[in-house]
Structures are given as structure tokens and as C-alpha cells.
CSV table of C-alpha atoms in Angstrom, one decimal:
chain,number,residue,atom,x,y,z
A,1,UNK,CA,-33.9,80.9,194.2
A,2,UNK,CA,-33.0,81.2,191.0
A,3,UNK,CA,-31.4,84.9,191.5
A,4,UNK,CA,-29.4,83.5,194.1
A,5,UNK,CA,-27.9,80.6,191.6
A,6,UNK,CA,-27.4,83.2,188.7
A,7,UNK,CA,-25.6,86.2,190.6
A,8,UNK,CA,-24.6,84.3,193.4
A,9,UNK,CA,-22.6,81.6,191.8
A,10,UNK,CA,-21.7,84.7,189.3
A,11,UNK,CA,-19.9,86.1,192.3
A,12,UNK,CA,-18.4,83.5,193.3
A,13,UNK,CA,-16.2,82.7,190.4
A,14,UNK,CA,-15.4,86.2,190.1
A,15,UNK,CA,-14.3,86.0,193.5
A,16,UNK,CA,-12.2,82.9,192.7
A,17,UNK,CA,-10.4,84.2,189.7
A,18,UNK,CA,-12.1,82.7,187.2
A,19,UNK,CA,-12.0,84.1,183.9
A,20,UNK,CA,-14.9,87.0,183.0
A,21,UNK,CA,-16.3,84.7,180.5
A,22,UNK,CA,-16.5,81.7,182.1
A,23,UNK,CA,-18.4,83.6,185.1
A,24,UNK,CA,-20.9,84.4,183.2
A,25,UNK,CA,-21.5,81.4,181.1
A,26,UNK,CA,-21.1,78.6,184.0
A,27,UNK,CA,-24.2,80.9,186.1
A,28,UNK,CA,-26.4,80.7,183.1
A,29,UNK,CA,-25.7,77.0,182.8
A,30,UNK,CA,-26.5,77.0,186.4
A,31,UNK,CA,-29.1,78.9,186.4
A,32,UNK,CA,-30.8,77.1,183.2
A,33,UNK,CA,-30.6,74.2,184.7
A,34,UNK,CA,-32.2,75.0,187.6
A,35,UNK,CA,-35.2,76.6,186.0
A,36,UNK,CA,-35.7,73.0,183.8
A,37,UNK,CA,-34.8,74.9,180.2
A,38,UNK,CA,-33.4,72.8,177.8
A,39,UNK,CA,-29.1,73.2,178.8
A,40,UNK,CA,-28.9,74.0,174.6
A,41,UNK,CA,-30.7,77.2,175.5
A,42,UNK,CA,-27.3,78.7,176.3
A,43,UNK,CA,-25.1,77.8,173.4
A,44,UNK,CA,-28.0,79.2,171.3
A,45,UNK,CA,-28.2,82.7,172.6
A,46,UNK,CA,-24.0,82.2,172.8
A,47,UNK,CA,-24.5,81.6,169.0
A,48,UNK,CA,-26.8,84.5,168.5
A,49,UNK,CA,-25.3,87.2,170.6
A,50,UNK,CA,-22.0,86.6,168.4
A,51,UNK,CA,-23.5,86.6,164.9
A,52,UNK,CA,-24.3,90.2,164.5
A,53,UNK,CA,-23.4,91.7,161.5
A,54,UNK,CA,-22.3,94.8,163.4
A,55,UNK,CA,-19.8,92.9,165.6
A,56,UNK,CA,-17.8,92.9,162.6
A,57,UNK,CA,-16.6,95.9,163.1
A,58,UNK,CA,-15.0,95.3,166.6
A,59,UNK,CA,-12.1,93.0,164.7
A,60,UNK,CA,-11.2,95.3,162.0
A,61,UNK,CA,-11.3,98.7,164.0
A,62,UNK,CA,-9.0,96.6,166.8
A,63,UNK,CA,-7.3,95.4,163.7
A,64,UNK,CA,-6.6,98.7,162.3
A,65,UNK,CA,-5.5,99.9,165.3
A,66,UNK,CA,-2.7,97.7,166.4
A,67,UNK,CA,-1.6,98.4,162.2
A,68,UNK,CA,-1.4,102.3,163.4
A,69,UNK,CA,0.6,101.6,166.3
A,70,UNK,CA,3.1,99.5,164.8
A,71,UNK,CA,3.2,101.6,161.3
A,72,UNK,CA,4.8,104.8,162.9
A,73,UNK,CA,1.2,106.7,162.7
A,74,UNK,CA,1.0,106.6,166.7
A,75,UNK,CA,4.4,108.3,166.7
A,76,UNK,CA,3.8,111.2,163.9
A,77,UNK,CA,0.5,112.0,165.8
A,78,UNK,CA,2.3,112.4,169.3
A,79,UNK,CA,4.6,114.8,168.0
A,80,UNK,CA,1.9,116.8,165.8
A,81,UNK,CA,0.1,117.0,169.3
A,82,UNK,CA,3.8,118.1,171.1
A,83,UNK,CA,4.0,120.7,168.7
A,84,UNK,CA,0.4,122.4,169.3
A,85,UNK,CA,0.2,121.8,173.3
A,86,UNK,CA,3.9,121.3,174.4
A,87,UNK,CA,4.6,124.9,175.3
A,88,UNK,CA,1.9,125.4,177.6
A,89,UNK,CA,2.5,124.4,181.5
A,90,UNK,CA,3.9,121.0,181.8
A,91,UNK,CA,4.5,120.6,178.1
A,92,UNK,CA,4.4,117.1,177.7
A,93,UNK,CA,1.8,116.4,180.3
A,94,UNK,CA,-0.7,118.6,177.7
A,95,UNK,CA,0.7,116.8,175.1
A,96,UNK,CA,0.0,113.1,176.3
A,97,UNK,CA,-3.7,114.5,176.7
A,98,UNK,CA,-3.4,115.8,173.0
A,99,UNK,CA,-2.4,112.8,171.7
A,100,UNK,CA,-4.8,110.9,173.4
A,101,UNK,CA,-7.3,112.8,171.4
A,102,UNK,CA,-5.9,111.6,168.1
A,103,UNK,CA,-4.6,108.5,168.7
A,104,UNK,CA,-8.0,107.8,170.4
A,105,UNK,CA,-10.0,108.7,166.7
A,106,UNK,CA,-8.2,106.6,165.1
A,107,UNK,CA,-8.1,103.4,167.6
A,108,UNK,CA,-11.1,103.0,169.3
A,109,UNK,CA,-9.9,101.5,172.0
A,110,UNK,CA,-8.7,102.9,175.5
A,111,UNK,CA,-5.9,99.9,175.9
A,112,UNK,CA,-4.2,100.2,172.4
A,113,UNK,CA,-4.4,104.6,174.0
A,114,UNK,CA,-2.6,103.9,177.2
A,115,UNK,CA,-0.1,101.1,175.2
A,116,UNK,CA,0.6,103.4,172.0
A,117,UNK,CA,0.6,106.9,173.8
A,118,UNK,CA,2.0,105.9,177.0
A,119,UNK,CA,4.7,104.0,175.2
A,120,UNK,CA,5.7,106.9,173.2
A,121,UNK,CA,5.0,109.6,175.7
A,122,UNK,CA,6.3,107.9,179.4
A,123,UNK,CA,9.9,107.6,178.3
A,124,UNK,CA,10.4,111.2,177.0
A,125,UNK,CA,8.3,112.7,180.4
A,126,UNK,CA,10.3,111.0,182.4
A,127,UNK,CA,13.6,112.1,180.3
A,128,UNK,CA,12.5,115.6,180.9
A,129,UNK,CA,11.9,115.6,184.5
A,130,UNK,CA,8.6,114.5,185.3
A,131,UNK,CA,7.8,112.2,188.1
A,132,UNK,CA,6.5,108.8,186.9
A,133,UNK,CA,3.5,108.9,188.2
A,134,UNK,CA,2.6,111.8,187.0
A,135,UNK,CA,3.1,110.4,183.3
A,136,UNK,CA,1.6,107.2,184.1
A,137,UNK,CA,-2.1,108.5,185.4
A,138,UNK,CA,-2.0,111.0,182.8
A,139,UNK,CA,-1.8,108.5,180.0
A,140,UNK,CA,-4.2,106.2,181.8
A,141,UNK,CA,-7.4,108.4,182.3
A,142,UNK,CA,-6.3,110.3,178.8
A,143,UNK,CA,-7.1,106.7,177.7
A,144,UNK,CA,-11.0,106.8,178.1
A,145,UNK,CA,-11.1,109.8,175.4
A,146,UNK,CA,-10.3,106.8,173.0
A,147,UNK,CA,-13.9,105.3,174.2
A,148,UNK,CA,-15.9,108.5,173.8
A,149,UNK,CA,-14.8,109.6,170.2
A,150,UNK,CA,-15.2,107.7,167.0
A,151,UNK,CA,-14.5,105.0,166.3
A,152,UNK,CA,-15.4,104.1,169.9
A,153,UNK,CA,-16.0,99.9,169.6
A,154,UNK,CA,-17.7,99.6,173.0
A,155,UNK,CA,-20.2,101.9,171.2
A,156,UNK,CA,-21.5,99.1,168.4
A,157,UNK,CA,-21.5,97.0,171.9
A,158,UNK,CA,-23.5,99.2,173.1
A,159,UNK,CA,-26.1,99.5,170.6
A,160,UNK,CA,-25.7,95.3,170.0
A,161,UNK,CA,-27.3,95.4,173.9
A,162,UNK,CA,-29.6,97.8,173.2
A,163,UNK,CA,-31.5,95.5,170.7
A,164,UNK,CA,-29.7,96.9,167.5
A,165,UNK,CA,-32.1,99.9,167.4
A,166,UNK,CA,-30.0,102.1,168.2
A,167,UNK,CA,-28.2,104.1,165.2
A,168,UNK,CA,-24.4,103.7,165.9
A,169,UNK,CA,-23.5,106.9,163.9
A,170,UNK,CA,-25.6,108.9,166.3
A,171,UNK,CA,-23.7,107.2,169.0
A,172,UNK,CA,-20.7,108.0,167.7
A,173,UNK,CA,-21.8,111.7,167.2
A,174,UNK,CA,-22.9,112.0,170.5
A,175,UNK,CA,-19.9,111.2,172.3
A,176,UNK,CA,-17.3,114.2,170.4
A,177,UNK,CA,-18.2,116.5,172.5
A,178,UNK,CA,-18.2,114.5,175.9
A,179,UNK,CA,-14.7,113.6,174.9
A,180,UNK,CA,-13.6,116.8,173.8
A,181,UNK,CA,-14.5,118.0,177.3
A,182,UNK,CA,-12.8,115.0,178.9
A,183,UNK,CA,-9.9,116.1,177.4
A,184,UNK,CA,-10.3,119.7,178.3
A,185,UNK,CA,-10.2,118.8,181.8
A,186,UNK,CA,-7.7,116.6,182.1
A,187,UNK,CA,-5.5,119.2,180.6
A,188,UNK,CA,-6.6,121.8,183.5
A,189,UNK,CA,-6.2,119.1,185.7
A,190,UNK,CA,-2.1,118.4,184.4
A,191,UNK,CA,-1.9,122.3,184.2
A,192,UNK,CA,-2.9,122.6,188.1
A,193,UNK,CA,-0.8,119.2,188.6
A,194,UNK,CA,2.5,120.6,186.7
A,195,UNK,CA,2.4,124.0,188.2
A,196,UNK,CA,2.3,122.9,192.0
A,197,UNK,CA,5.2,120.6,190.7
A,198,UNK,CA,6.8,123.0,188.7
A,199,UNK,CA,7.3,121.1,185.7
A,200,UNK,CA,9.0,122.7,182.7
A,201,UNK,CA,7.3,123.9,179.6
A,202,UNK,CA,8.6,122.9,176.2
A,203,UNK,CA,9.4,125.8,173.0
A,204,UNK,CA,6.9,126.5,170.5
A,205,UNK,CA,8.8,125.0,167.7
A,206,UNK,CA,7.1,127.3,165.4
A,207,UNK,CA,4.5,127.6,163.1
A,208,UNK,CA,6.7,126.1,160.2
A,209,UNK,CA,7.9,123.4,162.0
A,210,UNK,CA,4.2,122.7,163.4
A,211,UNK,CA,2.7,123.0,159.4
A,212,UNK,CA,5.5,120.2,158.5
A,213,UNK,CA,4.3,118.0,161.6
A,214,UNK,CA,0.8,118.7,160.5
A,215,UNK,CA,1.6,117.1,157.2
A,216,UNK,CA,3.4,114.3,158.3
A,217,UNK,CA,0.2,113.3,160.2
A,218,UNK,CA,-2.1,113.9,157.8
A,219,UNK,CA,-2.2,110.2,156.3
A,220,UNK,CA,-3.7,109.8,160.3
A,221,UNK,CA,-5.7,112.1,160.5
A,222,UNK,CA,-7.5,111.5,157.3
A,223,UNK,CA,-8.5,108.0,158.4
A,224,UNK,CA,-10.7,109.9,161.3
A,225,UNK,CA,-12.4,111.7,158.3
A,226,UNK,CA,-13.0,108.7,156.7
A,227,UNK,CA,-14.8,106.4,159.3
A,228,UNK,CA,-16.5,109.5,161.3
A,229,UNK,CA,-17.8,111.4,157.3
A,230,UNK,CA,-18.5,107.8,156.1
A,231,UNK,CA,-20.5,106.5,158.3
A,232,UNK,CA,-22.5,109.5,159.8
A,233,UNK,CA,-23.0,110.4,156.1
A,234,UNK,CA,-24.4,107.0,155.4
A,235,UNK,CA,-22.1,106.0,152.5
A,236,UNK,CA,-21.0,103.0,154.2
A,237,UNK,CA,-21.9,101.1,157.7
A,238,UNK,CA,-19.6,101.1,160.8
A,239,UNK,CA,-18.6,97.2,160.2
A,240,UNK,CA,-17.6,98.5,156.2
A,241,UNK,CA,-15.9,101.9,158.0
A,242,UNK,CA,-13.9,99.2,159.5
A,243,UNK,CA,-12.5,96.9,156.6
A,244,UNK,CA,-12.0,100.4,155.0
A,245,UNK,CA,-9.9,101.7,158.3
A,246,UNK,CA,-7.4,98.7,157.8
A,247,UNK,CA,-7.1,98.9,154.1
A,248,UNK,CA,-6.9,102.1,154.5
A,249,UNK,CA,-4.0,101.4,157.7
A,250,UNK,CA,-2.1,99.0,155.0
A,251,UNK,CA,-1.8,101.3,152.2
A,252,UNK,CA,-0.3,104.4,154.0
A,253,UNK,CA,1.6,101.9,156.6
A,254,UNK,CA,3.5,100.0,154.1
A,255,UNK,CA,3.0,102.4,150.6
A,256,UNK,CA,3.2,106.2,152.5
A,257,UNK,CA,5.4,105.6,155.2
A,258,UNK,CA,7.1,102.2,154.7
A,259,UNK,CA,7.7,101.7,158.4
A,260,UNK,CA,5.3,98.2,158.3
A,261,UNK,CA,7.8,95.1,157.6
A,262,UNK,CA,6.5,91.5,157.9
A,263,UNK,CA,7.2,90.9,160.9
A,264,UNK,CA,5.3,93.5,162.6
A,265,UNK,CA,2.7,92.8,160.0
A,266,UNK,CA,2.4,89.1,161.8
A,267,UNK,CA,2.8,90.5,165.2
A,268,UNK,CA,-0.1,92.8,164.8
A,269,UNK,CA,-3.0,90.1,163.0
A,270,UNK,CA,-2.0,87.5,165.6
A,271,UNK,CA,-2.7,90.4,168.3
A,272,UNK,CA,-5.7,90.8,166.6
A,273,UNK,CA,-7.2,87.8,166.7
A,274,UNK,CA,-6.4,87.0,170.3
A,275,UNK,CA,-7.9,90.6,171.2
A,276,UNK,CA,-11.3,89.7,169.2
A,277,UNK,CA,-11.4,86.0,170.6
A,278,UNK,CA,-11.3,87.5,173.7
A,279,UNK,CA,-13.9,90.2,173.5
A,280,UNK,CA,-16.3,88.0,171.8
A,281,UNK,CA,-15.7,84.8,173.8
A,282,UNK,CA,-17.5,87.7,176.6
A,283,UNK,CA,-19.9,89.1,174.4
A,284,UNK,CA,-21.5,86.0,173.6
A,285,UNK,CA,-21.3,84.6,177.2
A,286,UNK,CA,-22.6,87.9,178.7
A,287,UNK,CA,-25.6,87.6,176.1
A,288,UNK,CA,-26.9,84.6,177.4
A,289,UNK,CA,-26.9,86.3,180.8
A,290,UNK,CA,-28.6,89.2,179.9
A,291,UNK,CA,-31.0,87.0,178.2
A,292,UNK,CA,-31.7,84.8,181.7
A,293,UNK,CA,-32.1,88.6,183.5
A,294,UNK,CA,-34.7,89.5,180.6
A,295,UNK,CA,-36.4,86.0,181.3
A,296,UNK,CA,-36.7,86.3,184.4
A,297,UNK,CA,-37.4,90.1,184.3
A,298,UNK,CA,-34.9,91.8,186.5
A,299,UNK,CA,-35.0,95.2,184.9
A,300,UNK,CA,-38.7,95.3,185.5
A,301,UNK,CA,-38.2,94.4,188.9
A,302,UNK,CA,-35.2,97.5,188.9
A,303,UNK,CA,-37.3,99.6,187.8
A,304,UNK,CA,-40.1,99.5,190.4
A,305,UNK,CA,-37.5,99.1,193.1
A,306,UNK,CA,-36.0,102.4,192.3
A,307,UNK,CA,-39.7,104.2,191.4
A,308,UNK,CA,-39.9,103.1,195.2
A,309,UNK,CA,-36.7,105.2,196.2
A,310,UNK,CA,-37.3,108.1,194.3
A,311,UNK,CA,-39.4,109.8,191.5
A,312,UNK,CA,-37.1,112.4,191.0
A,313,UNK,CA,-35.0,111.5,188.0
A,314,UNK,CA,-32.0,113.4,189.3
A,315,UNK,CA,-32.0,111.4,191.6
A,316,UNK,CA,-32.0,108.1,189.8
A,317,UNK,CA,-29.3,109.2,187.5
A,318,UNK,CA,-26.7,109.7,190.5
A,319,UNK,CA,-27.7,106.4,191.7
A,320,UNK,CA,-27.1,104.4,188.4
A,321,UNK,CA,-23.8,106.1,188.0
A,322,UNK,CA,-22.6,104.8,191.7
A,323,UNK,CA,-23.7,101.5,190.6
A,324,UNK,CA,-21.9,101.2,187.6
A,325,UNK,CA,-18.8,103.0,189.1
A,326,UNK,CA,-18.6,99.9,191.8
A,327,UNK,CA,-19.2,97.7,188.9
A,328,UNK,CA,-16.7,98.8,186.9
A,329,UNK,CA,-13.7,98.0,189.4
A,330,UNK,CA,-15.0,94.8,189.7
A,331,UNK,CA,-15.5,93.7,186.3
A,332,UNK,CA,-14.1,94.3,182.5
A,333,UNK,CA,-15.8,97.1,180.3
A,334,UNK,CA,-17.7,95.0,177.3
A,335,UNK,CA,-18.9,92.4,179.6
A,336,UNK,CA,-20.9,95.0,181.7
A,337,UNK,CA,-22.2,96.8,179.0
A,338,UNK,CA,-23.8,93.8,177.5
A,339,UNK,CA,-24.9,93.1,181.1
A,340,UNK,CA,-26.1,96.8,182.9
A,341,UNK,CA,-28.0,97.5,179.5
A,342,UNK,CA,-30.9,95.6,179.7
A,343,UNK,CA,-31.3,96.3,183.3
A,344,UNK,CA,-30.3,100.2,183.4
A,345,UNK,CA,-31.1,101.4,179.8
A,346,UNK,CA,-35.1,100.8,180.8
A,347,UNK,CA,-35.0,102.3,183.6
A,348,UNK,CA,-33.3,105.3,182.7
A,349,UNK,CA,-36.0,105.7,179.6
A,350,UNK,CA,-38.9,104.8,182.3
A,351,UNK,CA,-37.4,108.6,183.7
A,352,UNK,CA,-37.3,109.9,180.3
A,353,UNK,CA,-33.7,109.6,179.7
A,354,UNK,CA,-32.8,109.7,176.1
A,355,UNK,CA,-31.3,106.3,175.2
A,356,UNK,CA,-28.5,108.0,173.0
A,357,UNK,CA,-27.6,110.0,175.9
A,358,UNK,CA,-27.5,107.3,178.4
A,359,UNK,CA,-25.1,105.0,176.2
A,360,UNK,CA,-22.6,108.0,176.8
A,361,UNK,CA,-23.2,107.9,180.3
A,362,UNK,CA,-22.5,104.6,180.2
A,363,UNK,CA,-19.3,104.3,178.4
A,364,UNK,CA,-17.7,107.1,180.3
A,365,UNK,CA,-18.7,105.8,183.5
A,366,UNK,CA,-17.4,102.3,182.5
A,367,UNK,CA,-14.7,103.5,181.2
A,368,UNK,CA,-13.8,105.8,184.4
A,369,UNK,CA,-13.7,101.4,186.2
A,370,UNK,CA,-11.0,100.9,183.4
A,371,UNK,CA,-9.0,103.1,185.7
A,372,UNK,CA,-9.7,101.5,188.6
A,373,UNK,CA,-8.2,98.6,190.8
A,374,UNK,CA,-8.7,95.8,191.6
A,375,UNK,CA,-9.9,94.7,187.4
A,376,UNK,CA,-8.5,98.1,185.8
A,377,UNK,CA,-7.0,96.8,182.4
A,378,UNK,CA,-6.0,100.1,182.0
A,379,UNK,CA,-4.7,100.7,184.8
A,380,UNK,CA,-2.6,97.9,184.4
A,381,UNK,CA,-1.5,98.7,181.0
A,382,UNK,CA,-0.3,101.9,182.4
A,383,UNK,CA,2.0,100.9,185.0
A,384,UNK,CA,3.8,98.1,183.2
A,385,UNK,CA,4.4,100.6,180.7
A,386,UNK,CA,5.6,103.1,183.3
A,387,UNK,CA,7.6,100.2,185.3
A,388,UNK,CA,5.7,101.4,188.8
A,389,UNK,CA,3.3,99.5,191.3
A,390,UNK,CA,-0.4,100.4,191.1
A,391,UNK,CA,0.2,101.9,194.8
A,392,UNK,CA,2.6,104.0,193.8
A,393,UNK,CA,0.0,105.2,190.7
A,394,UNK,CA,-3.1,104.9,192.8
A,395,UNK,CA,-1.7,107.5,195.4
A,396,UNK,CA,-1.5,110.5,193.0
A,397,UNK,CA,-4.7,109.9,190.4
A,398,UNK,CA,-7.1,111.7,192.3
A,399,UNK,CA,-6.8,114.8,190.6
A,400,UNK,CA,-7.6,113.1,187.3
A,401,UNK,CA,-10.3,111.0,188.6
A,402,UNK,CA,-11.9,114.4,190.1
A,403,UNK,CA,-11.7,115.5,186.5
A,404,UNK,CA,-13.3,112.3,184.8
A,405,UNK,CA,-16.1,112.4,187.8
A,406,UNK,CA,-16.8,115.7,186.7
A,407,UNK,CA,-16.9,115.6,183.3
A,408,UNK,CA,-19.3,112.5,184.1
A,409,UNK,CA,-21.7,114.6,186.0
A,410,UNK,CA,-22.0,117.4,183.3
A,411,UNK,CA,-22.5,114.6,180.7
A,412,UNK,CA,-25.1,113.4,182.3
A,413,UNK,CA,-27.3,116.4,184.4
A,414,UNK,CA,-26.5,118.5,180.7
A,415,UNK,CA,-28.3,115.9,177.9
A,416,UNK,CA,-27.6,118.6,175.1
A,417,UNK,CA,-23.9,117.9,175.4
A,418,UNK,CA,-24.9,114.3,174.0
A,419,UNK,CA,-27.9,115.2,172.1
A,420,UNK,CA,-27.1,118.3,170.3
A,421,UNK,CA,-24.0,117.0,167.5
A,422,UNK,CA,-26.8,114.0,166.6
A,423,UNK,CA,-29.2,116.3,166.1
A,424,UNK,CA,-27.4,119.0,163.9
A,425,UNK,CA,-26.0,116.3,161.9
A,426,UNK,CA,-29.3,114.4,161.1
């Protein structure tokens, strides 16, 4: 009975409308009551599943980011990236995907991705001729590269729900190349997509022009060195990579560039701090229900219901990635990674799954359901910034979905393309 309280009345307020957070701490309520627990049970693990020191770093690096976006460093980087990629076919279409790349190392986050780059980058594509839809479901699945590539926050999640014993520079490591391959993809994928559309190309600029770009975006581009050498090296943590990434966003913001006024200044804390009450309002909700599915050991019983289906870990792998891809278009990413962990990340290691390896899985499979209707923030991001219907966006993705499935299948059947960065690097 008490799994049908806890995911049924789960459901149920999902169903309803009712906020993520609210879901998941009314079923635990529920569901604590019902079992006779004391009800303070669930503000404690609320309490504890917020006060981890490495959670500090989710603030700062969302922090940092919305500084980047409003300090002209979002701009100089799309137009480094239009300057290496915008000749090829369907210029612009390379260069959103391009810009994803290096907006995405310095962010962390897909949403501030499809705001930043698709505010930049839908305007001038349509300008030039290309159909908005085009524009808009490039930017969006460009978006998850942000996710896969430091510094990735839903990575410290990650580790957070893996008990903290997880090393978040390998995590960060491990996802390069999986991102790097995303991207490669979904620039074949806008190649094909521009050609049977013929879409124009844009002029090389040249190489002195590019080296002046280059320059201009080096301030940017140095931050990436700075949290991905820092913390793999071990001279600071992720959460001090963090404070660092906004000093470091304030100094060339206001000092080098001069393009941050007050104003934006206020605009960007105050988004900020409603971004990070947000995320951890879930965190902290979904940690009390992950604790009730450890209590009443769920992943146990997942893992002997799937030794029943199959022994073949193939197998397994395929299945855990359809459940999470129906998940994630029913449900926000940071929620279900704080959730699916405990339940998937043993089970994957009961078939010898590398838990590094799996929390890429995981991210780009989530982050695949950011992209997705009915709960696809990113989605949503993407067409009010493109002023179209999510019909009208949903009727043209498939191309770039194709190439995010398949990027998702290599990641996972190929482990060394997760495991071998960590490795050299340690």
C-alpha cells in the first residue's frame, strides 16, 4: 500500500499541475504518515539533502552565468563561433551549434544556452533567410551540449544522488567528449537539414578578422580554463571553481569589457536567486523521496525485477534509457536525477556499468526530455524566443532528436567514450 500512496498520489499532483516540488514533498508526507514515522522525518532529510557543501556550486555557476549573458561575453563568443563555422552549409545553423559549445562551457546550464544563444542567434537566422523553425530546434537540442561539458551543474546533482562518492572532476571529464560528439552531429544533422532547404552559406571573414574575434573572446574562453584546469587539477573544488567563475564574470564584465551597468547587475542576482530557490526548493524535496524509495527498498526490488527480464546487460541498458526518456517529458531534469539515481545507478552497477559512465548516460538522456513536450523547459525557452507554437517546432525536430538518440546510444553501448578522458587525466 504504501507504493501506491507514494507514486500514486505523486502522480496525481503531477497530473493536476501542481508544482514539481510540492509533488514530491506532499507523497512523502503521505507516505510517512502512513508508514507511522515521525511527520519531522521529512523536513529532516529536506534539511539534509540541501546542506551539501557541494550544492554551493549550483548558485554561483547559475550566478556566473546569467553575469556572461548580460556582460556582452554570450555575444563575442557567437560571433567567434560565426567566424570559424559560418561558411560551411547553412552558415548560421553551424554556427548556433558552435556557439552552443562555448557558451555551454562557460554556463552550465542548457536554459541560460537556448535563452543566451537563441537570443543572439534566432534573430539574425531568420534575417538571413532561414525558416524559424529551423533556428528554433537547432538552438534547443544545441542546448543539452551545455549539460554534457563543464561546468555541467546537474553533474554535482548527480554525484549529490549518488551518495557524494562520486569525484565531480571525473564527471565533468567524462562528459567532453560525449558533448563534443553531440555537437558533431547536430552539425551533420543542420548540414543535411540546410542543404535539402537550400540555405545560404556565409563568407569566411578571414583569418585576420577570425584572430581579432578570437581575442575579443578570449576573456570567455579563459574562464572554461579556469574551472575545467582548476578543478580537475585539484587546486580548488567545483563549489570554489564557482565563486571564482563569478569573480572572475565581474572583473572582465565591468573592468575588460564595461558592458555590465547596475541595472543589469540587479537584474541578473535577483534571477539568480529565484533560479537557485527553485532548483533547491526540488532538490531537497526530491531527497526525501529518494530517501522513502531507499527505505522501502525500491531499487532492490528493480533490480531483481529486471535480473528477471534479462541477464544480458545490453539489454538492460536500452531499457533504462526508454524509461528515463518517458520520464523526462513528464518531469523537470534535477528532480529526476535526484530521484532515478538511487533506483537506476544500482542496477546499472549490479550489470557492471561503470557509475561515471552511467551519470553521462543519465544527463544526456535527461537532458534529451528537456526537449520534449509536454514539461520541456527548453523547449519552451526556445519557442518564446523564436515567437512560434511548440506544434509548429515539434513538427520539424526529428532530424535533431535522431541525432541526440544517436549520440545517446554510442555514449552508452561505447563506455570508453566516457571513461577514457577520466582516465588519462588521473
Amino acid at each position: 500500500m504504501e507504493y501506491w500512496i507514494l507514486f500514486g498520489s505523486f502522480v496525481f499532483l503531477l497530473l493536476i499541475g501542481t508544482p514539481v516540488a510540492f509533488c514530491l514533498g506532499v507523497s512523502s508526507f503521505a507516505t510517512v504518515l502512513y508508514l507511522g514515522l515521525p511527520p519531522v522525518v521529512v523536513f529532516q532529510r529536506l534539511n539534509s539533502g540541501v546542506s551539501v557543501f557541494a550544492l554551493m556550486a549550483i548558485p554561483f555557476f547559475i550566478y556566473s552565468g546569467d553575469l556572461m549573458v548580460r556582460g556582452d561575453i554570450a555575444r563575442r563568443l557567437v560571433a567567434l563561433a560565426g567566424a570559424m563555422v559560418g561558411h560551411l552549409r547553412g552558415g548560421l545553423g553551424q554556427v548556433n551549434v558552435m556557439a552552443s559549445v562555448m557558451f555551454g562551457g562557460v554556463s552550465g546550464s542548457a536554459a541560460a544556452d537556448a535563452s543566451a544563444v537563441g537570443g543572439l542567434m534566432v534573430p539574425q537566422m531568420k534575417a538571413r533567410g532561414y525558416d524559424v523553425d529551423y533556428a528554433v530546434n537547432l538552438t534547443v537540442v544545441g542546448s543539452i551540449i551545455a549539460l554534457l561539458i563543464p561546468p555541467s551543474h546537474n553533474m554535482i546533482i548527480y554525484s549529490i544522488a549518488a551518495g557524494g562518492r562520486l569525484s565531480i572532476a571525473d564527471l565533468f571529464t567524462a562528459g567532453i567528449i560525449p558533448g563534443l560528439m553531440l555537437a558533431l552531429s547536430l552539425m551533420i544533422a543542420a548540414w543535411l537539414v540546410a542543404t535539402r532547404r537550400g540555405y545560404p552559406t556565409e563568407k569566411f571573414p578571414g583569418m585576420a578578422v577570425l584572430g581579432q574575434m578570437f581575442v575579443s573572446a578570449v576573456p570567455g574562453l579563459i574562464l572554461i580554463a579556469i574551472i575545467f584546469g582548476g578543478v580537475r587539477s585539484g587546486v580548488f573544488t567545483a563549489s570554489e571553481s564557482s565563486n571564482i567563475a563569478v569573480v572572475y564574470a565581474l572583473l572582465v564584465t565591468i573592468i575588460v569589457y564595461r558592458t555590465l551597468n547596475w541595472s543589469e547587475f540587479v537584474h541578473a542576482t535577483l534571477a539568480a536567486v529565484r533560479t537557485t530557490s527553485m532548483v533547491l526548493l526540488v532538490i531537497g524535496c526530491a531527497a526525501c523521496f529518494g530517501w522513502l524509495l531507499a527505505y522501502l527498498k525500491v531499487p532492490t526490488a528493480m533490480v531483481e525485477f529486471l535480473q528477471g527480464v534479462s541477464d544480458n546487460p545490453l539489454v538492460i541498458l536500452l531499457l533504462m534509457n526508454v524509461v528515463l526518456l518517458i520520464l523526462g517529458t513528464f518531469m523537470d531534469m534535477s528532480p529526476l536525477i535526484v530521484i532515478t539515481t538511487p533506483i537506476f545507478l544500482p542496477v546499472a552497477m549490479a550489470f557492471g556499468v561503470d557509475p561515471i559512465h552511467f551519470g553521462v548516460i543519465l544527463i544526456l538522456n535527461l537532458g534529451i526530455g528537456l526537449c520534449t513536450p509536454p514539461v520541456g523547459a527548453v523547449l519552451f525557452v526556445g519557442c518564446a524566443v523564436g515567437r512560434i507554437s511548440i506544434w509548429q517546432a515539434m513538427r520539424t525536430i526529428w532530424p535533431f532528436y535522431a541525432a541526440a538518440f544517436a549520440t545517446l546510444m554510442l555514449v552508452t553501448y561505447i563506455p570508453a567514450l566516457s571513461l577514457w578522458l577520466p582516465q588519462v587525466f588521473r
